[in-house]
PDB file of C-alpha atoms in Angstrom:
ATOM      1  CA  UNK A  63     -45.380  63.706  82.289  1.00 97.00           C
ATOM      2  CA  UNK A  64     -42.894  66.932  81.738  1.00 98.00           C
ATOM      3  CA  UNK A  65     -40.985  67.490  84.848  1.00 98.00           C
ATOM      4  CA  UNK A  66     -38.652  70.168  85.628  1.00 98.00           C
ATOM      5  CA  UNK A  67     -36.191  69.817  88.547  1.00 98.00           C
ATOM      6  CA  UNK A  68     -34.756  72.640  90.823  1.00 98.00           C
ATOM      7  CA  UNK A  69     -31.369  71.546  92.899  1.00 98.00           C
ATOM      8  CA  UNK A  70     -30.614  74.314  95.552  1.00 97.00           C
ATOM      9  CA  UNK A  71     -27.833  72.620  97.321  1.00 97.00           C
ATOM     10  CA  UNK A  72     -24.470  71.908  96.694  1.00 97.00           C
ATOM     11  CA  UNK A  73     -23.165  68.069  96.783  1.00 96.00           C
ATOM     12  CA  UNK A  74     -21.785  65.837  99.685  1.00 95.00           C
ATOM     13  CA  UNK A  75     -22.823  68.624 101.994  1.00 95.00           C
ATOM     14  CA  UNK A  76     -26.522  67.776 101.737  1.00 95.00           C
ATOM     15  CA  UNK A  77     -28.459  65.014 100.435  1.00 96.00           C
ATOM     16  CA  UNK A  78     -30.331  66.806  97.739  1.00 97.00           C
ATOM     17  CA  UNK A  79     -28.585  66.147  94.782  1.00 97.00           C
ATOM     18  CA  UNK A  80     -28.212  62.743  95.434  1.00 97.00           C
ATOM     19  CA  UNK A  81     -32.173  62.158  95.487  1.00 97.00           C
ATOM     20  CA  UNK A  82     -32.439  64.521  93.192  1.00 98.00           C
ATOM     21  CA  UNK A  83     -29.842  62.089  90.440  1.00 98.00           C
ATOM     22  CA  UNK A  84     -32.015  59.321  92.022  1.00 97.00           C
ATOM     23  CA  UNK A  85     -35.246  60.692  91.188  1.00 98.00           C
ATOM     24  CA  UNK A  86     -34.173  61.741  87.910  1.00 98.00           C
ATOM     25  CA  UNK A  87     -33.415  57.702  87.053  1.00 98.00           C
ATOM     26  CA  UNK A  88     -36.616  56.883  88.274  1.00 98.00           C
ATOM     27  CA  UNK A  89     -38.555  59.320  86.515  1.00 98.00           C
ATOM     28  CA  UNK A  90     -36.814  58.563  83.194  1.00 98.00           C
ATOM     29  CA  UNK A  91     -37.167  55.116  83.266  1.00 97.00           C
ATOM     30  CA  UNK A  92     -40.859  55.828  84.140  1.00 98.00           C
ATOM     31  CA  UNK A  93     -41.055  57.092  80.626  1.00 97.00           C
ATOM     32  CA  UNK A  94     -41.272  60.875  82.052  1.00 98.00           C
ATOM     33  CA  UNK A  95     -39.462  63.678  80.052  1.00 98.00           C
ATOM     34  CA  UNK A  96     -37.080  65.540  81.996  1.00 98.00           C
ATOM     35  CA  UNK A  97     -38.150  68.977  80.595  1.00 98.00           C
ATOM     36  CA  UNK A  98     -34.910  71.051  82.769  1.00 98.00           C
ATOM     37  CA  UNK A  99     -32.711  70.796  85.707  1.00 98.00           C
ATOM     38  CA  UNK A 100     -31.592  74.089  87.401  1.00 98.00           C
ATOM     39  CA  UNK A 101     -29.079  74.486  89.884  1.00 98.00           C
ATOM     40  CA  UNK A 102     -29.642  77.616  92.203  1.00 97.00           C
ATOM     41  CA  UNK A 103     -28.125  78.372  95.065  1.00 97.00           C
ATOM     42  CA  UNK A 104     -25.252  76.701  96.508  1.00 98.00           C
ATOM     43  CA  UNK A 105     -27.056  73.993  93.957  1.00 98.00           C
ATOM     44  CA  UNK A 106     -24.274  75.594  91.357  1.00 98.00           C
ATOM     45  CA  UNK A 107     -21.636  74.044  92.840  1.00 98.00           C
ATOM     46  CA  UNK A 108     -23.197  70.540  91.577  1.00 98.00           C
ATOM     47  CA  UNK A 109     -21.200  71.674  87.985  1.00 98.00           C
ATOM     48  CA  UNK A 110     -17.532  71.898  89.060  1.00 98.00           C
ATOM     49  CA  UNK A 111     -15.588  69.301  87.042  1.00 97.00           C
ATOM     50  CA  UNK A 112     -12.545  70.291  89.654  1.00 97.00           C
ATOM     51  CA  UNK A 113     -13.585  68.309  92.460  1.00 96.00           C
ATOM     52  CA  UNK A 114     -12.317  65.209  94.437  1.00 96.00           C
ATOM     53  CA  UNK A 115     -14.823  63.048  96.447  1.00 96.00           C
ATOM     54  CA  UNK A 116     -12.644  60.315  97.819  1.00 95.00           C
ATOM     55  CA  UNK A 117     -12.087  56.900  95.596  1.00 94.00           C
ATOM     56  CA  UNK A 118     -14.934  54.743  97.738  1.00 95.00           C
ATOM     57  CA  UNK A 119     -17.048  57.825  97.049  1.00 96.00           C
ATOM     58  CA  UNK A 120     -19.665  58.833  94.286  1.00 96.00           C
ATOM     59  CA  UNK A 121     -18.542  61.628  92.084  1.00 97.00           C
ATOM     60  CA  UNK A 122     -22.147  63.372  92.097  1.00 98.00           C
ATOM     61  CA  UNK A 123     -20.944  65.808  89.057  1.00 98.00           C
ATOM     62  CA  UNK A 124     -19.716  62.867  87.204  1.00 97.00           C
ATOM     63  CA  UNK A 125     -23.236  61.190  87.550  1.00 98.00           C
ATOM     64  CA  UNK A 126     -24.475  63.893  86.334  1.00 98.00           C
ATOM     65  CA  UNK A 127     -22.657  64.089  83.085  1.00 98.00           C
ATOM     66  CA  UNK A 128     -23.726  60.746  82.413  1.00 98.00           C
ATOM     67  CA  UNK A 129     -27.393  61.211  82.995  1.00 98.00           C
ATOM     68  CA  UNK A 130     -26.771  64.314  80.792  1.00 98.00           C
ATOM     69  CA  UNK A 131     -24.749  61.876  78.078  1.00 98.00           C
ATOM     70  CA  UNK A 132     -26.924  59.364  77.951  1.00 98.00           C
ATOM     71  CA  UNK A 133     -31.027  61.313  78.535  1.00 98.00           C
ATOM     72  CA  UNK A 134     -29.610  64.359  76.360  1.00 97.00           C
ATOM     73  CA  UNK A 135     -30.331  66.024  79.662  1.00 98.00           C
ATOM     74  CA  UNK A 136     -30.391  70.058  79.852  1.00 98.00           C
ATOM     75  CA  UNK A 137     -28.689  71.004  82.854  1.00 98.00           C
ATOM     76  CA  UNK A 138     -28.791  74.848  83.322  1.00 98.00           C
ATOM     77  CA  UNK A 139     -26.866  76.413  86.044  1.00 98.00           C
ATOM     78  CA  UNK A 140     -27.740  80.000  87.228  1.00 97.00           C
ATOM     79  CA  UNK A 141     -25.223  82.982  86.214  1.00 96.00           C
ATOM     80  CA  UNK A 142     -26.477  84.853  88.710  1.00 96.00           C
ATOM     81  CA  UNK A 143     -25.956  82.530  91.311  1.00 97.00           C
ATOM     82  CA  UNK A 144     -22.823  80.983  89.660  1.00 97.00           C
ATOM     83  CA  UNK A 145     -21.151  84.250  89.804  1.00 96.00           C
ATOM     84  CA  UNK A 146     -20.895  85.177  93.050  1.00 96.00           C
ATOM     85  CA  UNK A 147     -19.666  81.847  94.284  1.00 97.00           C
ATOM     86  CA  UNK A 148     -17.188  81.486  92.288  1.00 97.00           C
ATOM     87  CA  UNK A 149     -18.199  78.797  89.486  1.00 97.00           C
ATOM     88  CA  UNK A 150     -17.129  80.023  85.844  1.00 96.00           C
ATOM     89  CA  UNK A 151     -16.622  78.622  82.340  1.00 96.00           C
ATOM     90  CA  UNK A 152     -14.361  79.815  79.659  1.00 95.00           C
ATOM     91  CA  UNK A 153     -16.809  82.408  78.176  1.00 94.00           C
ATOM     92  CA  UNK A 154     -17.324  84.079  81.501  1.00 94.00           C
ATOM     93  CA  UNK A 155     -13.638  83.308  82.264  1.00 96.00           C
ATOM     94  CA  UNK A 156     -12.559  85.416  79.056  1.00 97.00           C
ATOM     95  CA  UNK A 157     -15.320  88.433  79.696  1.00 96.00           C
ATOM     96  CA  UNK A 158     -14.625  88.782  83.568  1.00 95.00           C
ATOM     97  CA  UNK A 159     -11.022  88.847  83.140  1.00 96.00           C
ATOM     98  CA  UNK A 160     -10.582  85.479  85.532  1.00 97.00           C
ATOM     99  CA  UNK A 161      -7.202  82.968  85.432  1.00 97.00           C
ATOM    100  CA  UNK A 162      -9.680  79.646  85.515  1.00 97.00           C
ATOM    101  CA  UNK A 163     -12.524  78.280  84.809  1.00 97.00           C
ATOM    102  CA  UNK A 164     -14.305  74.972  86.482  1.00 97.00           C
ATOM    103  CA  UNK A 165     -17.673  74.483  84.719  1.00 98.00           C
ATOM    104  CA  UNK A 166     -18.266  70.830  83.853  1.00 98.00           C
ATOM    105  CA  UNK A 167     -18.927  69.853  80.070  1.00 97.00           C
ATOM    106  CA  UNK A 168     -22.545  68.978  80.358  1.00 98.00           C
ATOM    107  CA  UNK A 169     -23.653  72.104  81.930  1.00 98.00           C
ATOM    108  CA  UNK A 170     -24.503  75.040  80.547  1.00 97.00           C
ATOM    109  CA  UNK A 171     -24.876  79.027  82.278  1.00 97.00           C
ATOM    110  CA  UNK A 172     -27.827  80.758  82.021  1.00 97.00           C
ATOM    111  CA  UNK A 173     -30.331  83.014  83.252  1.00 96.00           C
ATOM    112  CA  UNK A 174     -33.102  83.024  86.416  1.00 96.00           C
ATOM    113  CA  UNK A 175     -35.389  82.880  83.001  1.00 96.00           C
ATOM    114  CA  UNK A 176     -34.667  79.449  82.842  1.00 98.00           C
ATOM    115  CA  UNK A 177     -36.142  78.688  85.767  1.00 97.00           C
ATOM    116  CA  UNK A 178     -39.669  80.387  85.156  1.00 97.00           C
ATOM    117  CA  UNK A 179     -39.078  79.011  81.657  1.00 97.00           C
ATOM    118  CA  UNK A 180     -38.989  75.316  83.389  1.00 97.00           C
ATOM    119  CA  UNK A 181     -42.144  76.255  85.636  1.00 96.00           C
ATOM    120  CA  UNK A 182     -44.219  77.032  82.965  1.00 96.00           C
ATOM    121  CA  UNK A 183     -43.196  74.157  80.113  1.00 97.00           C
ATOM    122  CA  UNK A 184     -43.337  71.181  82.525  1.00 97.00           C
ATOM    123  CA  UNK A 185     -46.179  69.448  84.380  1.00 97.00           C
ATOM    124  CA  UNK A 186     -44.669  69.638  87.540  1.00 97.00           C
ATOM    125  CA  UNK A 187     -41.899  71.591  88.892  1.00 97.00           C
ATOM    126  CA  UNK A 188     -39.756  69.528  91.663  1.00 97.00           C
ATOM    127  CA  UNK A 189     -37.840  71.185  94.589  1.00 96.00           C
ATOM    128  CA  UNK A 190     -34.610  69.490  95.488  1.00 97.00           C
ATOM    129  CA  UNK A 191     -33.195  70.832  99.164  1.00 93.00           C
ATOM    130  CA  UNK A 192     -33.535  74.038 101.568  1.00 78.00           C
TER     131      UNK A 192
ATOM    132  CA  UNK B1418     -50.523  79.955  78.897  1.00 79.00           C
ATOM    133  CA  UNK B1419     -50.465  81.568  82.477  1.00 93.00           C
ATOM    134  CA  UNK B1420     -49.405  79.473  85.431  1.00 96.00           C
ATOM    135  CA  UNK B1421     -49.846  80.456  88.703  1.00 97.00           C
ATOM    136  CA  UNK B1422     -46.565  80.932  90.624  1.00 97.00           C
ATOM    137  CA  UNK B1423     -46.255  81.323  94.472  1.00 97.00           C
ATOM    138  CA  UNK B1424     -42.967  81.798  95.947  1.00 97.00           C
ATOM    139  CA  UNK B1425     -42.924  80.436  99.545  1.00 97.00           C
ATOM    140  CA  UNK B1426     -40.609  82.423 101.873  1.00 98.00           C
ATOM    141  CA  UNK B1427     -39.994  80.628 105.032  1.00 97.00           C
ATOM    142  CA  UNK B1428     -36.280  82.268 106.541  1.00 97.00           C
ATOM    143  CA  UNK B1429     -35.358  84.827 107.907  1.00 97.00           C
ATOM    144  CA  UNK B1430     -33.819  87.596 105.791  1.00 97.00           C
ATOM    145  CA  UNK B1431     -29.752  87.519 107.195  1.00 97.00           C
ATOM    146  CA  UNK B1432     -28.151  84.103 108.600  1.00 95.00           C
ATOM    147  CA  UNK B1433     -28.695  82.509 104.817  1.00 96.00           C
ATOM    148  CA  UNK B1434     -28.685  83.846 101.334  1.00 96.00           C
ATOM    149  CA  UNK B1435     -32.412  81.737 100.611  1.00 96.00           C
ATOM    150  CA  UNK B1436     -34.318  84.895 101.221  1.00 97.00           C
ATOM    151  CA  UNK B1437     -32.133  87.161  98.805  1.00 96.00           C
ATOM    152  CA  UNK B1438     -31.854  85.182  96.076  1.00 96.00           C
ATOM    153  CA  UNK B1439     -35.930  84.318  96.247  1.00 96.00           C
ATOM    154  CA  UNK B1440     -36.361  88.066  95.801  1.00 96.00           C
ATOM    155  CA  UNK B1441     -33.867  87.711  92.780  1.00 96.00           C
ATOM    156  CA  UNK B1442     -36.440  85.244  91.279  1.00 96.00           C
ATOM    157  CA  UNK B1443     -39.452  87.023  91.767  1.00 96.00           C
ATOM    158  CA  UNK B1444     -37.744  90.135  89.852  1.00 95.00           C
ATOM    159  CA  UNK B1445     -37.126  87.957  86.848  1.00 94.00           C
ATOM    160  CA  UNK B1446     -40.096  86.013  87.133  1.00 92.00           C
ATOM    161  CA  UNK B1447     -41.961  89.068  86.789  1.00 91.00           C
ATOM    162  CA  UNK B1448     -40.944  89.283  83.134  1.00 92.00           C
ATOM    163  CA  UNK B1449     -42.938  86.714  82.047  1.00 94.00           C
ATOM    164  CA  UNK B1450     -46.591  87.673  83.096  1.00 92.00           C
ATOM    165  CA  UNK B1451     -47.740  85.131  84.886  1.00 95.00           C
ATOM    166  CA  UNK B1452     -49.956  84.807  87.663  1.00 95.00           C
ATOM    167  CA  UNK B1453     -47.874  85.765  90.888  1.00 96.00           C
ATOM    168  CA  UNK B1454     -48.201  85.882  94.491  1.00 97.00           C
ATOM    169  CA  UNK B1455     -45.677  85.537  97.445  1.00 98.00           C
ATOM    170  CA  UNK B1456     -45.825  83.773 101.008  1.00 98.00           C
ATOM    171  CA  UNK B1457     -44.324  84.250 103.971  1.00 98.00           C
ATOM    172  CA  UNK B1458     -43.974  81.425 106.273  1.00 98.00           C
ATOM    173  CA  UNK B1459     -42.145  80.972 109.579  1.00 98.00           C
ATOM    174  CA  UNK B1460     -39.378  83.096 110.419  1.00 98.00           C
ATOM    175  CA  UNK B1461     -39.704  84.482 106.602  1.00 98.00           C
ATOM    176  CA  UNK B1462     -42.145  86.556 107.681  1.00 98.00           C
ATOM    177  CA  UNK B1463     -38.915  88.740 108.909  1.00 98.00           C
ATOM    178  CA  UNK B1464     -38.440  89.565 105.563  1.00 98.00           C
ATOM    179  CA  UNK B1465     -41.341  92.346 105.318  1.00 98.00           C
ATOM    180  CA  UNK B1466     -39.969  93.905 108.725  1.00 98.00           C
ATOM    181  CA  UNK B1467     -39.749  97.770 108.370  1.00 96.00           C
ATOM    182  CA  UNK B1468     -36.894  99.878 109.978  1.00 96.00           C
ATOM    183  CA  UNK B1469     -34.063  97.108 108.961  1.00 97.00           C
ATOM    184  CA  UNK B1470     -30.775  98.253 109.595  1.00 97.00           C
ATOM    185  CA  UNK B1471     -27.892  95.696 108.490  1.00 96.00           C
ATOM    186  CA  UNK B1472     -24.804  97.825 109.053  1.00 95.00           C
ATOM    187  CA  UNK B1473     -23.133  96.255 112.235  1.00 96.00           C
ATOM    188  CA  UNK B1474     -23.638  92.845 110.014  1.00 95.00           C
ATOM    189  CA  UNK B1475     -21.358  94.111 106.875  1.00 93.00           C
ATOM    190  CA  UNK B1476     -24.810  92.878 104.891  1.00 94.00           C
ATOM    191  CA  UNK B1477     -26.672  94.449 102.009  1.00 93.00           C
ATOM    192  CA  UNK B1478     -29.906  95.789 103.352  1.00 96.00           C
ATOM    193  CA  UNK B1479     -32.190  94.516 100.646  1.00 96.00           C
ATOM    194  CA  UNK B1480     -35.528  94.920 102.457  1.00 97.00           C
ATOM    195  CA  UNK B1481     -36.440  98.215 100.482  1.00 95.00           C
ATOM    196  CA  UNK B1482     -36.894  95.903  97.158  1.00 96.00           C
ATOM    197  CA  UNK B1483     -40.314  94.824  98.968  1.00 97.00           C
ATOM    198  CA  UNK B1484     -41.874  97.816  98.544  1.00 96.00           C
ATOM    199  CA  UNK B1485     -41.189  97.805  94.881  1.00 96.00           C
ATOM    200  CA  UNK B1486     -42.914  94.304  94.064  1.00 96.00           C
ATOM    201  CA  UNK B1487     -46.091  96.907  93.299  1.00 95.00           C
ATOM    202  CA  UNK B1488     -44.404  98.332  90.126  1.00 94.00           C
ATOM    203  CA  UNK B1489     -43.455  95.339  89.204  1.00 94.00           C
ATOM    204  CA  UNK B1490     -47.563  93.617  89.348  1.00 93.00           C
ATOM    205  CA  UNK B1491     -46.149  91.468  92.397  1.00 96.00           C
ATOM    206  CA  UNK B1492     -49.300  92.266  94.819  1.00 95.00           C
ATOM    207  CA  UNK B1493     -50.735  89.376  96.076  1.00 97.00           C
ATOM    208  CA  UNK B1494     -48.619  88.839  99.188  1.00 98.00           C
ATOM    209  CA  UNK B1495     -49.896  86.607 101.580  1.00 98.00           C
ATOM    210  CA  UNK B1496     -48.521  86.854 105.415  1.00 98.00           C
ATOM    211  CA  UNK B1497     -49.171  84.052 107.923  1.00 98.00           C
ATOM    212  CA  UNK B1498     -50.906  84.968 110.689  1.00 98.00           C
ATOM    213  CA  UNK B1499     -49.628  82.460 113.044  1.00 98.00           C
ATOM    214  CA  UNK B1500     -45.889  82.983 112.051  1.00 98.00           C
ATOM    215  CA  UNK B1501     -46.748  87.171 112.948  1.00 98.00           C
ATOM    216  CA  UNK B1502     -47.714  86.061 116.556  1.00 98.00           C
ATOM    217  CA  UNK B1503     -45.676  82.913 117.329  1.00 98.00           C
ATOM    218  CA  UNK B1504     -42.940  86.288 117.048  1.00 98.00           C
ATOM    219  CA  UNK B1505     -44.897  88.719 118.747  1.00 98.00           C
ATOM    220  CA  UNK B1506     -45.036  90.600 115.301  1.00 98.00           C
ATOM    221  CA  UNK B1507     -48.349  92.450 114.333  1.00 97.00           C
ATOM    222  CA  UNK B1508     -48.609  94.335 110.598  1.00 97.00           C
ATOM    223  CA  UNK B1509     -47.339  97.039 112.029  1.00 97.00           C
ATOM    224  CA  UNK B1510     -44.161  95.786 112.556  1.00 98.00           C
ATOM    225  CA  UNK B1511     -44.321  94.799 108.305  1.00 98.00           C
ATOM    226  CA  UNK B1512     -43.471  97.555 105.546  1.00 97.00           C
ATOM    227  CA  UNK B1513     -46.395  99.118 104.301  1.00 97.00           C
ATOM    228  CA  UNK B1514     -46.495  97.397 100.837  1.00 96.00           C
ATOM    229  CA  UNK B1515     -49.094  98.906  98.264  1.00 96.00           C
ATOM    230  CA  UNK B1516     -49.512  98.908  94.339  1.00 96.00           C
ATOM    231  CA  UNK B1517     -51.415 100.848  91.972  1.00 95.00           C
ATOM    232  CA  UNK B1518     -54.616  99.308  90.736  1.00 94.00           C
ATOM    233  CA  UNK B1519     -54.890 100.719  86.483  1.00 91.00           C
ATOM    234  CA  UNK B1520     -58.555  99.588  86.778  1.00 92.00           C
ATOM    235  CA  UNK B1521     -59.550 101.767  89.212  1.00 93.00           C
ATOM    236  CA  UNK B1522     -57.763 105.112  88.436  1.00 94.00           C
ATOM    237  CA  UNK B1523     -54.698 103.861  89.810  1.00 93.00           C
ATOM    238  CA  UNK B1524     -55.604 103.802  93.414  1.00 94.00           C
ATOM    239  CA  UNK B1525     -53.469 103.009  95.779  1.00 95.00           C
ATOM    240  CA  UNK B1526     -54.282  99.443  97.582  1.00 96.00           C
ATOM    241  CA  UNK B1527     -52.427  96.998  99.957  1.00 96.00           C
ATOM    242  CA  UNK B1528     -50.601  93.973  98.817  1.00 96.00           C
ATOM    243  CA  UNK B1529     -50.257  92.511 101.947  1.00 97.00           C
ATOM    244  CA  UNK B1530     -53.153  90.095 102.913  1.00 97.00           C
ATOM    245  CA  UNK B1531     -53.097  88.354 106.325  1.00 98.00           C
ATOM    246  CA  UNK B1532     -54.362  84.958 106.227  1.00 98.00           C
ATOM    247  CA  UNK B1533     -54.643  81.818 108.591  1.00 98.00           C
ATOM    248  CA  UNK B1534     -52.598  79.286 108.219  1.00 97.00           C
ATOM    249  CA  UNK B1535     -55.648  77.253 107.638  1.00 98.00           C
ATOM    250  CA  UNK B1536     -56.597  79.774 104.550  1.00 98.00           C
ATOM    251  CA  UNK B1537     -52.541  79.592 103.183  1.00 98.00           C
ATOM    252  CA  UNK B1538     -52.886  76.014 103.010  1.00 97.00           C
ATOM    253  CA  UNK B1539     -55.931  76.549 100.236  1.00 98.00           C
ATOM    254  CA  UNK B1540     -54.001  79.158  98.732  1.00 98.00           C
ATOM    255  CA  UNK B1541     -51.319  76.753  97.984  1.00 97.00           C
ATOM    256  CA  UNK B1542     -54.036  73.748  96.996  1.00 97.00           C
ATOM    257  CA  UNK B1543     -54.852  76.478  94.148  1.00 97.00           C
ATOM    258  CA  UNK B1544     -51.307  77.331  92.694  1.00 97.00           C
ATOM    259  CA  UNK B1545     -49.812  75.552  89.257  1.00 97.00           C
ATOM    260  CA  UNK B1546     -46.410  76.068  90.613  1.00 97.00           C
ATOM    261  CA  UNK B1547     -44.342  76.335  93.908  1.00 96.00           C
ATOM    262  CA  UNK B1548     -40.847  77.615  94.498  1.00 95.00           C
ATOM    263  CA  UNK B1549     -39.580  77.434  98.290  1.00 93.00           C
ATOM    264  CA  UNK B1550     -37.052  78.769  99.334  1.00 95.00           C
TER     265      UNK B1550
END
């Protein structure tokens, strides 16, 4: 089966992208194809490569770049939503005129189009969080 | 191929940014001409309140983007009825949503259809594809 994922919380905070990494795993070794992931809402936040979880922690964006690594996976985060809170990468960085940028390799901006994009391709669309 | 897409709106329009950015999807969404329709659930059905006035909240009042979902072929909009009077709400407290229907000499119709929760639930047994928020 083709399944796209959407992740609408950010990490640590709530559970959701931690069943949503798990789920993924599952899925995959299933035989599923992971069609998309999207990251809306505070779900963006999932792509900064600039955080710190403590050492006896799981680095949730670092588990993601190895799913991504090792499934090829696509993981599209929302401009829209990516904007306003703050989450940028160099592109962006360069046209807005900003001093950083915190975007994870592995991740890649794009558009709400995505997400329709990922609701009509796949068999099933799954909801991670709110 | 054409899906059908239901957006499930279940809070309330200030307090979180869910129902905002929902609306946000729907606009795209509506790009791609597919089979839409929109539910309001819970305290989502604050959403379609008319006379919202955000200023004292520093918010942007987005609540007027409702009553354009008609130009944009977003008419199927299906309101709990339960939600309406857990809240003491009635349709008269909703905006008076309405689109133009080509096939019949653009006539003006409602979007809005009020439906048990019991009816909802085989609303949502029918759709391809759900997006809470």
């Amino acid at each position: 089966m083709k399944i796209s994922l959407q992740i609408n919380e950010g990490p640590y905070q709530h559970q959701a992208s931690d069943s949503a990494i798990q789920f993924t795993k599952a899925a995959l070794a299933k035989g599923h194809e992971i069609f998309r992931v999207f990251f809306y809402h505070d779900g963006v936040n999932n792509a900064t490569r600039l955080a710190i979880p403590p050492q006896d922690d799981r680095n949730i964006t670092e588990q993601w770049v190895a799913l991504q690594k090792e499934h090829n996976l696509d993981l599209v985060v929302c401009i829209a939503a990516a904007q306003r809170r703050g989450m940028i990468d160099e592109d962006e960085m360069k046209r807005q005129g900003k001093d950083a940028n915190n975007i994870s390799e592995g991740f890649r901006i794009s558009g709400l189009g995505q997400l329709i994009e990922a609701g009509i391709e796949a068999d099933r669309l799954v909801v991670f969080g709110a | 191929m054409v899906k059908k897409f239901m957006y499930i709106n279940r809070k309330a329009p200030y307090g979180t940014i869910y129902a905002l950015e929902s609306l946000e999807v729907v606009l795209i969404g509506a790009a791609f001409d597919q089979d839409v329709s929109l539910a309001f659930i819970g305290d989502g059905v604050y959403q379609l309140t008319k006379g919202q006035d955000t200023k004292a909240i520093g918010q942007k009042n987005f609540s007027t983007v409702y009553m354009a979902l008609g130009d944009y072929d977003v008419n199927k909009i299906y309101v709990e009825k339960e939600s309406l009077e857990e809240r003491g709400l009635t349709l008269d407290d909703l905006q008076h949503l309405v689109w133009e229907d080509e096939d019949e000499d653009w006539a003006e119709k409602d979007s809005i259809r009020l439906v048990s929760r019991a009816e909802l639930s085989d609303v949502l047994d029918e759709q391809d594809v759900l997006l809470s928020f």
